[in-house]
Short mmCIF file of C-alpha atoms and ligand atoms in Angstrom, two decimals:
data_model
loop_
_atom_site.label_atom_id
_atom_site.label_comp_id
_atom_site.label_asym_id
_atom_site.label_seq_id
_atom_site.Cartn_x
_atom_site.Cartn_y
_atom_site.Cartn_z
CA MET Q 137 -51.06 60.30 -25.03
CA ASP Q 138 -49.39 62.27 -22.33
CA ASP Q 139 -45.45 62.43 -23.19
CA VAL Q 140 -44.78 63.73 -19.22
CA ILE Q 141 -46.78 60.70 -17.81
CA ILE Q 142 -44.31 58.50 -19.85
CA SER Q 143 -41.78 60.54 -18.05
CA LYS Q 144 -42.82 60.42 -15.25
CA ALA Q 145 -43.54 56.64 -14.93
CA ILE Q 146 -40.00 56.03 -15.94
CA THR Q 147 -38.09 58.40 -13.15
CA GLN Q 148 -40.57 57.50 -10.49
CA SER Q 149 -40.31 53.76 -11.05
CA PHE Q 150 -36.65 53.65 -11.60
CA THR Q 151 -36.16 56.23 -8.46
CA ASP Q 152 -38.41 53.84 -6.35
CA GLU Q 153 -36.35 50.80 -7.24
CA PHE Q 154 -32.93 52.34 -7.03
CA MET Q 155 -33.88 53.66 -3.44
CA ASN Q 156 -35.31 50.37 -2.42
CA TYR Q 157 -32.22 48.76 -3.01
CA LEU Q 158 -29.94 51.05 -1.00
CA ASP Q 159 -29.86 48.79 1.71
CA VAL Q 160 -29.61 45.05 0.72
CA ASP Q 161 -28.01 41.71 2.07
CA VAL Q 162 -25.40 41.32 -1.26
CA ALA Q 163 -24.53 43.80 -3.45
CA ILE Q 164 -22.87 42.68 -6.59
CA ALA Q 165 -20.28 44.69 -8.85
CA GLY Q 166 -20.64 43.58 -12.38
CA ALA Q 167 -23.35 41.48 -14.21
CA GLY Q 168 -21.04 39.36 -16.72
CA PRO Q 169 -21.37 35.68 -16.29
CA SER Q 170 -20.21 35.13 -12.62
CA GLY Q 171 -22.16 38.06 -11.37
CA LEU Q 172 -25.43 37.15 -12.72
CA THR Q 173 -25.10 33.43 -11.93
CA ALA Q 174 -24.43 34.83 -8.41
CA GLY Q 175 -27.32 37.01 -8.52
CA TYR Q 176 -29.50 34.27 -9.57
CA TYR Q 177 -28.89 31.59 -6.81
CA LEU Q 178 -28.63 34.44 -4.15
CA ALA Q 179 -32.31 35.49 -5.34
CA ARG Q 180 -33.55 32.37 -5.48
CA LYS Q 181 -32.90 32.08 -2.12
CA GLY Q 182 -34.98 34.96 -1.31
CA ILE Q 183 -31.81 37.39 -0.23
CA LYS Q 184 -32.32 40.66 -1.40
CA THR Q 185 -29.54 41.10 -4.18
CA VAL Q 186 -28.49 44.16 -6.40
CA ILE Q 187 -26.04 44.02 -9.07
CA TYR Q 188 -24.49 47.32 -10.23
CA GLU Q 189 -23.19 46.94 -14.10
CA ARG Q 190 -20.65 49.57 -15.57
CA LYS Q 191 -21.81 49.32 -19.37
CA LEU Q 192 -25.08 49.69 -21.24
CA SER Q 193 -25.24 45.64 -22.03
CA ILE Q 194 -24.86 42.99 -19.26
CA GLY Q 195 -22.77 39.71 -19.91
CA GLY Q 196 -19.30 41.01 -19.68
CA GLY Q 197 -16.94 39.01 -21.74
CA MET Q 198 -19.37 36.26 -22.61
CA TRP Q 199 -21.06 37.84 -25.94
CA GLY Q 200 -17.96 37.26 -28.06
CA GLY Q 201 -17.25 33.88 -27.06
CA GLY Q 202 -13.58 33.20 -28.23
CA MET Q 203 -12.17 35.68 -30.54
CA MET Q 204 -15.84 37.00 -31.66
CA PHE Q 205 -16.74 33.11 -32.56
CA ASN Q 206 -19.82 33.59 -30.51
CA ARG Q 207 -19.72 30.38 -28.92
CA ILE Q 208 -18.84 29.40 -25.42
CA VAL Q 209 -17.38 25.73 -23.98
CA VAL Q 210 -18.45 24.45 -20.56
CA GLN Q 211 -17.27 21.42 -18.97
CA ASP Q 212 -19.17 18.47 -17.48
CA GLU Q 213 -19.65 20.02 -13.76
CA ALA Q 214 -21.11 23.40 -15.22
CA ARG Q 215 -23.71 22.07 -17.50
CA PRO Q 216 -26.44 21.46 -15.24
CA ILE Q 217 -26.51 25.25 -14.31
CA LEU Q 218 -26.85 25.57 -18.23
CA ASP Q 219 -29.73 23.29 -18.09
CA GLU Q 220 -30.92 24.72 -15.00
CA MET Q 221 -30.97 28.65 -16.94
CA GLY Q 222 -32.52 27.04 -19.90
CA VAL Q 223 -29.63 27.13 -22.28
CA ALA Q 224 -29.40 24.38 -24.80
CA THR Q 225 -25.95 22.62 -25.11
CA VAL Q 226 -24.56 20.47 -27.88
CA GLU Q 227 -21.75 18.00 -26.63
CA TYR Q 228 -18.31 18.57 -28.99
CA GLU Q 229 -16.32 15.96 -27.30
CA PRO Q 230 -16.80 13.47 -24.16
CA GLY Q 231 -16.79 16.26 -21.46
CA TYR Q 232 -16.77 19.39 -23.69
CA TYR Q 233 -20.06 21.36 -24.26
CA VAL Q 234 -20.87 24.22 -26.90
CA ALA Q 235 -23.65 26.71 -26.12
CA ASP Q 236 -24.42 29.62 -28.05
CA ALA Q 237 -22.83 32.97 -26.13
CA VAL Q 238 -25.68 35.60 -26.74
CA ALA Q 239 -28.47 32.45 -25.76
CA THR Q 240 -26.50 31.97 -22.74
CA VAL Q 241 -26.09 35.99 -21.63
CA SER Q 242 -29.74 36.44 -22.51
CA ALA Q 243 -30.82 33.17 -20.34
CA LEU Q 244 -28.67 34.50 -17.43
CA GLY Q 245 -30.01 38.04 -17.47
CA TYR Q 246 -33.28 36.78 -17.71
CA GLN Q 247 -33.16 34.13 -14.88
CA CYS Q 248 -31.40 36.51 -12.61
CA ILE Q 249 -34.09 39.17 -12.73
CA LYS Q 250 -36.96 36.53 -13.21
CA ALA Q 251 -35.60 35.09 -9.87
CA GLY Q 252 -35.75 38.40 -7.83
CA ALA Q 253 -32.29 39.97 -8.27
CA ARG Q 254 -32.23 43.80 -9.46
CA ILE Q 255 -29.64 44.92 -11.93
CA PHE Q 256 -29.04 48.35 -12.35
CA ASN Q 257 -26.86 49.12 -15.70
CA LEU Q 258 -24.71 52.04 -16.55
CA VAL Q 259 -23.71 52.59 -12.78
CA SER Q 260 -20.14 52.07 -11.75
CA VAL Q 261 -18.53 51.12 -8.12
CA GLU Q 262 -16.23 53.48 -7.66
CA ASP Q 263 -15.53 53.08 -4.04
CA VAL Q 264 -16.36 51.04 -1.17
CA MET Q 265 -17.77 51.65 2.37
CA ILE Q 266 -15.46 50.63 5.46
CA ARG Q 267 -16.70 50.59 8.45
CA GLU Q 268 -15.64 50.79 12.44
CA ASP Q 269 -15.71 46.46 12.23
CA ASP Q 270 -13.55 46.63 9.70
CA ARG Q 271 -15.63 45.24 7.19
CA VAL Q 272 -16.71 46.22 3.73
CA ALA Q 273 -20.41 47.69 4.46
CA GLY Q 274 -21.45 49.00 0.80
CA LEU Q 275 -20.69 50.38 -2.04
CA VAL Q 276 -19.96 54.10 -3.60
CA LEU Q 277 -21.41 54.20 -6.78
CA ASN Q 278 -21.56 56.85 -9.60
CA TRP Q 279 -23.18 57.06 -12.94
CA SER Q 280 -20.64 55.66 -15.34
CA ALA Q 281 -21.44 58.68 -17.95
CA VAL Q 282 -19.99 60.49 -14.95
CA GLY Q 283 -16.52 58.91 -15.34
CA MET Q 284 -16.52 58.65 -19.36
CA ALA Q 285 -17.24 62.38 -19.24
CA ASN Q 286 -14.77 62.99 -16.91
CA LEU Q 287 -17.13 65.00 -14.79
CA HIS Q 288 -16.35 66.24 -11.35
CA VAL Q 289 -19.79 65.09 -9.65
CA ASP Q 290 -19.60 63.30 -6.05
CA PRO Q 291 -21.14 59.48 -5.96
CA LEU Q 292 -23.77 58.34 -3.87
CA SER Q 293 -23.77 55.30 -1.61
CA MET Q 294 -25.55 52.25 -0.42
CA LYS Q 295 -25.22 49.62 2.17
CA SER Q 296 -24.85 45.87 1.79
CA ARG Q 297 -24.06 43.24 4.40
CA PHE Q 298 -22.09 41.70 2.07
CA VAL Q 299 -20.45 42.46 -1.64
CA ILE Q 300 -19.21 40.53 -4.34
CA ASP Q 301 -16.76 41.41 -6.50
CA ALA Q 302 -17.46 40.03 -10.26
CA THR Q 303 -15.78 42.62 -12.35
CA GLY Q 304 -13.76 40.41 -14.13
CA HIS Q 305 -10.10 40.76 -14.78
CA ASP Q 306 -9.49 43.67 -13.37
CA ALA Q 307 -10.85 42.86 -9.65
CA GLU Q 308 -11.79 46.32 -9.33
CA VAL Q 309 -13.62 46.39 -6.01
CA CYS Q 310 -10.80 44.37 -4.49
CA ARG Q 311 -8.29 46.56 -5.53
CA ILE Q 312 -9.85 49.61 -4.14
CA VAL Q 313 -10.00 47.78 -1.00
CA ALA Q 314 -6.33 46.77 -1.03
CA ARG Q 315 -5.59 50.31 -2.09
CA LYS Q 316 -7.74 52.26 0.68
CA ILE Q 317 -6.65 49.83 3.13
CA GLY Q 318 -2.88 48.91 2.61
CA ALA Q 319 -2.28 45.26 1.63
CA ARG Q 320 -4.72 43.52 4.06
CA LEU Q 321 -6.38 41.45 1.35
CA ASN Q 322 -6.59 37.39 2.26
CA THR Q 323 -3.53 36.59 -0.45
CA SER Q 324 -0.38 35.77 -0.53
CA THR Q 325 0.65 39.68 -0.88
CA GLY Q 326 -2.03 41.17 0.89
CA GLU Q 327 -2.47 42.90 -2.61
CA VAL Q 328 -4.39 41.59 -5.75
CA VAL Q 329 -1.62 39.54 -6.89
CA GLY Q 330 -2.59 39.84 -10.88
CA GLU Q 331 -3.70 36.89 -13.47
CA LYS Q 332 -1.24 34.53 -14.97
CA PRO Q 333 -0.73 33.18 -18.62
CA MET Q 334 -3.46 31.26 -19.91
CA TRP Q 335 -3.78 27.26 -18.87
CA ALA Q 336 -7.30 26.50 -18.92
CA GLU Q 337 -7.14 23.51 -16.56
CA HIS Q 338 -5.44 24.77 -13.86
CA GLY Q 339 -7.48 28.70 -14.20
CA GLU Q 340 -10.64 26.61 -14.12
CA ARG Q 341 -9.23 24.26 -11.25
CA ASP Q 342 -7.55 27.13 -8.83
CA LEU Q 343 -10.72 29.59 -9.43
CA VAL Q 344 -13.32 26.96 -8.06
CA ALA Q 345 -11.18 25.86 -5.11
CA LYS Q 346 -10.57 29.60 -4.06
CA VAL Q 347 -14.07 31.32 -4.01
CA GLY Q 348 -14.56 32.63 -0.54
CA GLU Q 349 -14.12 36.05 1.48
CA VAL Q 350 -11.12 38.07 0.08
CA TYR Q 351 -11.58 40.59 2.90
CA PRO Q 352 -14.12 40.82 5.97
CA GLY Q 353 -17.74 41.61 3.89
CA LEU Q 354 -15.97 41.40 0.61
CA LEU Q 355 -16.04 37.93 -1.35
CA ALA Q 356 -14.76 37.66 -5.03
CA SER Q 357 -16.40 35.20 -7.89
CA GLY Q 358 -15.18 34.53 -11.50
CA MET Q 359 -12.25 35.86 -13.41
CA ALA Q 360 -11.80 38.34 -10.47
CA VAL Q 361 -10.87 35.46 -7.97
CA ASN Q 362 -7.79 34.66 -10.80
CA ALA Q 363 -6.84 37.93 -10.66
CA VAL Q 364 -7.14 38.58 -6.86
CA TYR Q 365 -4.90 35.26 -6.12
CA GLY Q 366 -2.67 35.12 -9.01
CA TYR Q 367 -3.79 32.11 -10.97
CA PRO Q 368 -4.12 31.56 -15.12
CA ARG Q 369 -6.33 32.95 -17.23
CA MET Q 370 -8.70 30.19 -18.92
CA GLY Q 371 -9.85 31.39 -22.36
CA PRO Q 372 -13.10 30.93 -23.50
CA ILE Q 373 -14.31 28.12 -20.97
CA PHE Q 374 -17.15 29.53 -19.10
CA GLY Q 375 -17.72 26.76 -16.60
CA GLY Q 376 -15.73 27.97 -13.80
CA MET Q 377 -17.33 31.56 -14.18
CA LEU Q 378 -20.76 29.62 -13.82
CA ILE Q 379 -19.48 27.27 -10.96
CA SER Q 380 -17.86 30.25 -8.88
CA GLY Q 381 -21.16 32.41 -9.25
CA LYS Q 382 -23.08 29.74 -7.87
CA GLN Q 383 -20.25 28.81 -5.22
CA VAL Q 384 -20.10 32.27 -4.10
CA ALA Q 385 -23.68 32.80 -3.71
CA GLU Q 386 -24.22 29.50 -1.37
CA LEU Q 387 -20.90 30.47 0.63
CA THR Q 388 -22.61 34.03 1.06
CA ALA Q 389 -25.94 32.67 1.87
CA GLU Q 390 -24.47 30.74 4.52
CA LEU Q 391 -22.15 33.92 6.02
CA LEU Q 392 -25.76 35.94 6.16
CA LYS Q 393 -27.09 32.99 8.48
C1 48H A 1436 -19.71 48.25 -12.07
C2 48H A 1436 -18.27 46.79 -13.35
C3 48H A 1436 -16.85 47.49 -12.94
C4 48H A 1436 -17.35 48.53 -11.47
C5 48H A 1436 -16.51 46.11 -14.33
O1 48H A 1436 -15.39 40.49 -17.49
P1 48H A 1436 -16.67 39.66 -16.94
O2 48H A 1436 -17.52 39.01 -17.85
O3 48H A 1436 -16.35 39.03 -15.59
P2 48H A 1436 -16.69 37.64 -15.16
O4 48H A 1436 -15.63 37.03 -14.37
O5 48H A 1436 -18.07 37.30 -14.85
O6 48H A 1436 -16.52 36.45 -16.18
C6 48H A 1436 -15.25 36.74 -16.91
C7 48H A 1436 -15.21 36.15 -18.69
O7 48H A 1436 -16.27 37.22 -19.24
C8 48H A 1436 -13.65 36.22 -19.10
O8 48H A 1436 -13.46 37.60 -19.02
C9 48H A 1436 -13.06 35.32 -19.39
C10 48H A 1436 -13.92 34.19 -19.02
N1 48H A 1436 -11.77 35.29 -19.57
C11 48H A 1436 -10.63 34.27 -19.75
C12 48H A 1436 -9.54 35.02 -20.69
O9 48H A 1436 -8.75 33.90 -20.40
O10 48H A 1436 -9.67 36.15 -21.13
O11 48H A 1436 -17.77 40.78 -16.39
C13 48H A 1436 -17.46 41.82 -15.68
C14 48H A 1436 -18.51 43.08 -15.49
C15 48H A 1436 -18.29 43.62 -16.79
O12 48H A 1436 -19.62 43.15 -17.52
C16 48H A 1436 -17.89 45.35 -16.76
O13 48H A 1436 -18.33 46.15 -17.34
C17 48H A 1436 -18.39 45.08 -15.00
O14 48H A 1436 -18.20 43.96 -14.50
N2 48H A 1436 -17.71 46.19 -14.34
N3 48H A 1436 -19.64 46.85 -13.16
N4 48H A 1436 -18.33 48.93 -11.11
N5 48H A 1436 -16.30 49.10 -11.08
N6 48H A 1436 -15.58 47.19 -13.34
#
């Protein structure tokens, strides 16, 4: 067995794929439930889609269910998405379905990649590219380890026709855009408004009603939407994450036409 062949296989295949995804239709920041769902539905339409995830693991805030009881709840409207992903659900009370959080993350990740999306973990989105026509035109990337070690290492950039901010509570990409171009997001203040206290019904309803372009070329899904527009958080009901991921994929596919 040749150790160097193993090393070459890893570095070459990774580099080839990383390079192949430096110019895509859609780049998604964050591989939580909404980003993975968006990636799945985009890739299934044949749209070239890449997801960058800062952490070692995908799945964002889903692994731990609610307060580390590793179950999630979804409502009626989201259950077909879990069915499609092959995740078993059990009706707890009419309209409330329970699923295993670990099974759900695993299925979302597997189906997303199987549909054709590519996920690069351990990569952080640290900036955006904005081009002459004043639209988001790509992402600026660095190894997460560079930030963690506080190293002064310049990033690399990639091009995409659309970017989806699926970074969760911090809405990091939208914040970067608001900061760099000055309060011109499609929100009441032009800035990221910041999420409001827990209210599951409103948080879920407002989220799915608002999925759309936050700035030309930049859409948001999942918890980032609540943060951007100033909607309530919703706790461990995950239907809105899945539904908004599907919605943002459908909307982006329309915009790409
Ligand atoms: C690369 C990044 C960056 C970056 C962050 O937090 P998530 O799970 O986000 P959603 O929106 O898919 O799901 C939200 C849900 O998990 C949740 O927190 C809920 C429902 N909360 C309700 C409540 O009341 O608390 O995933 C976001 C992912 C994470 O994996 C991050 O590591 C990653 O994005 N990420 N990746 N570059 N700059 N910022």
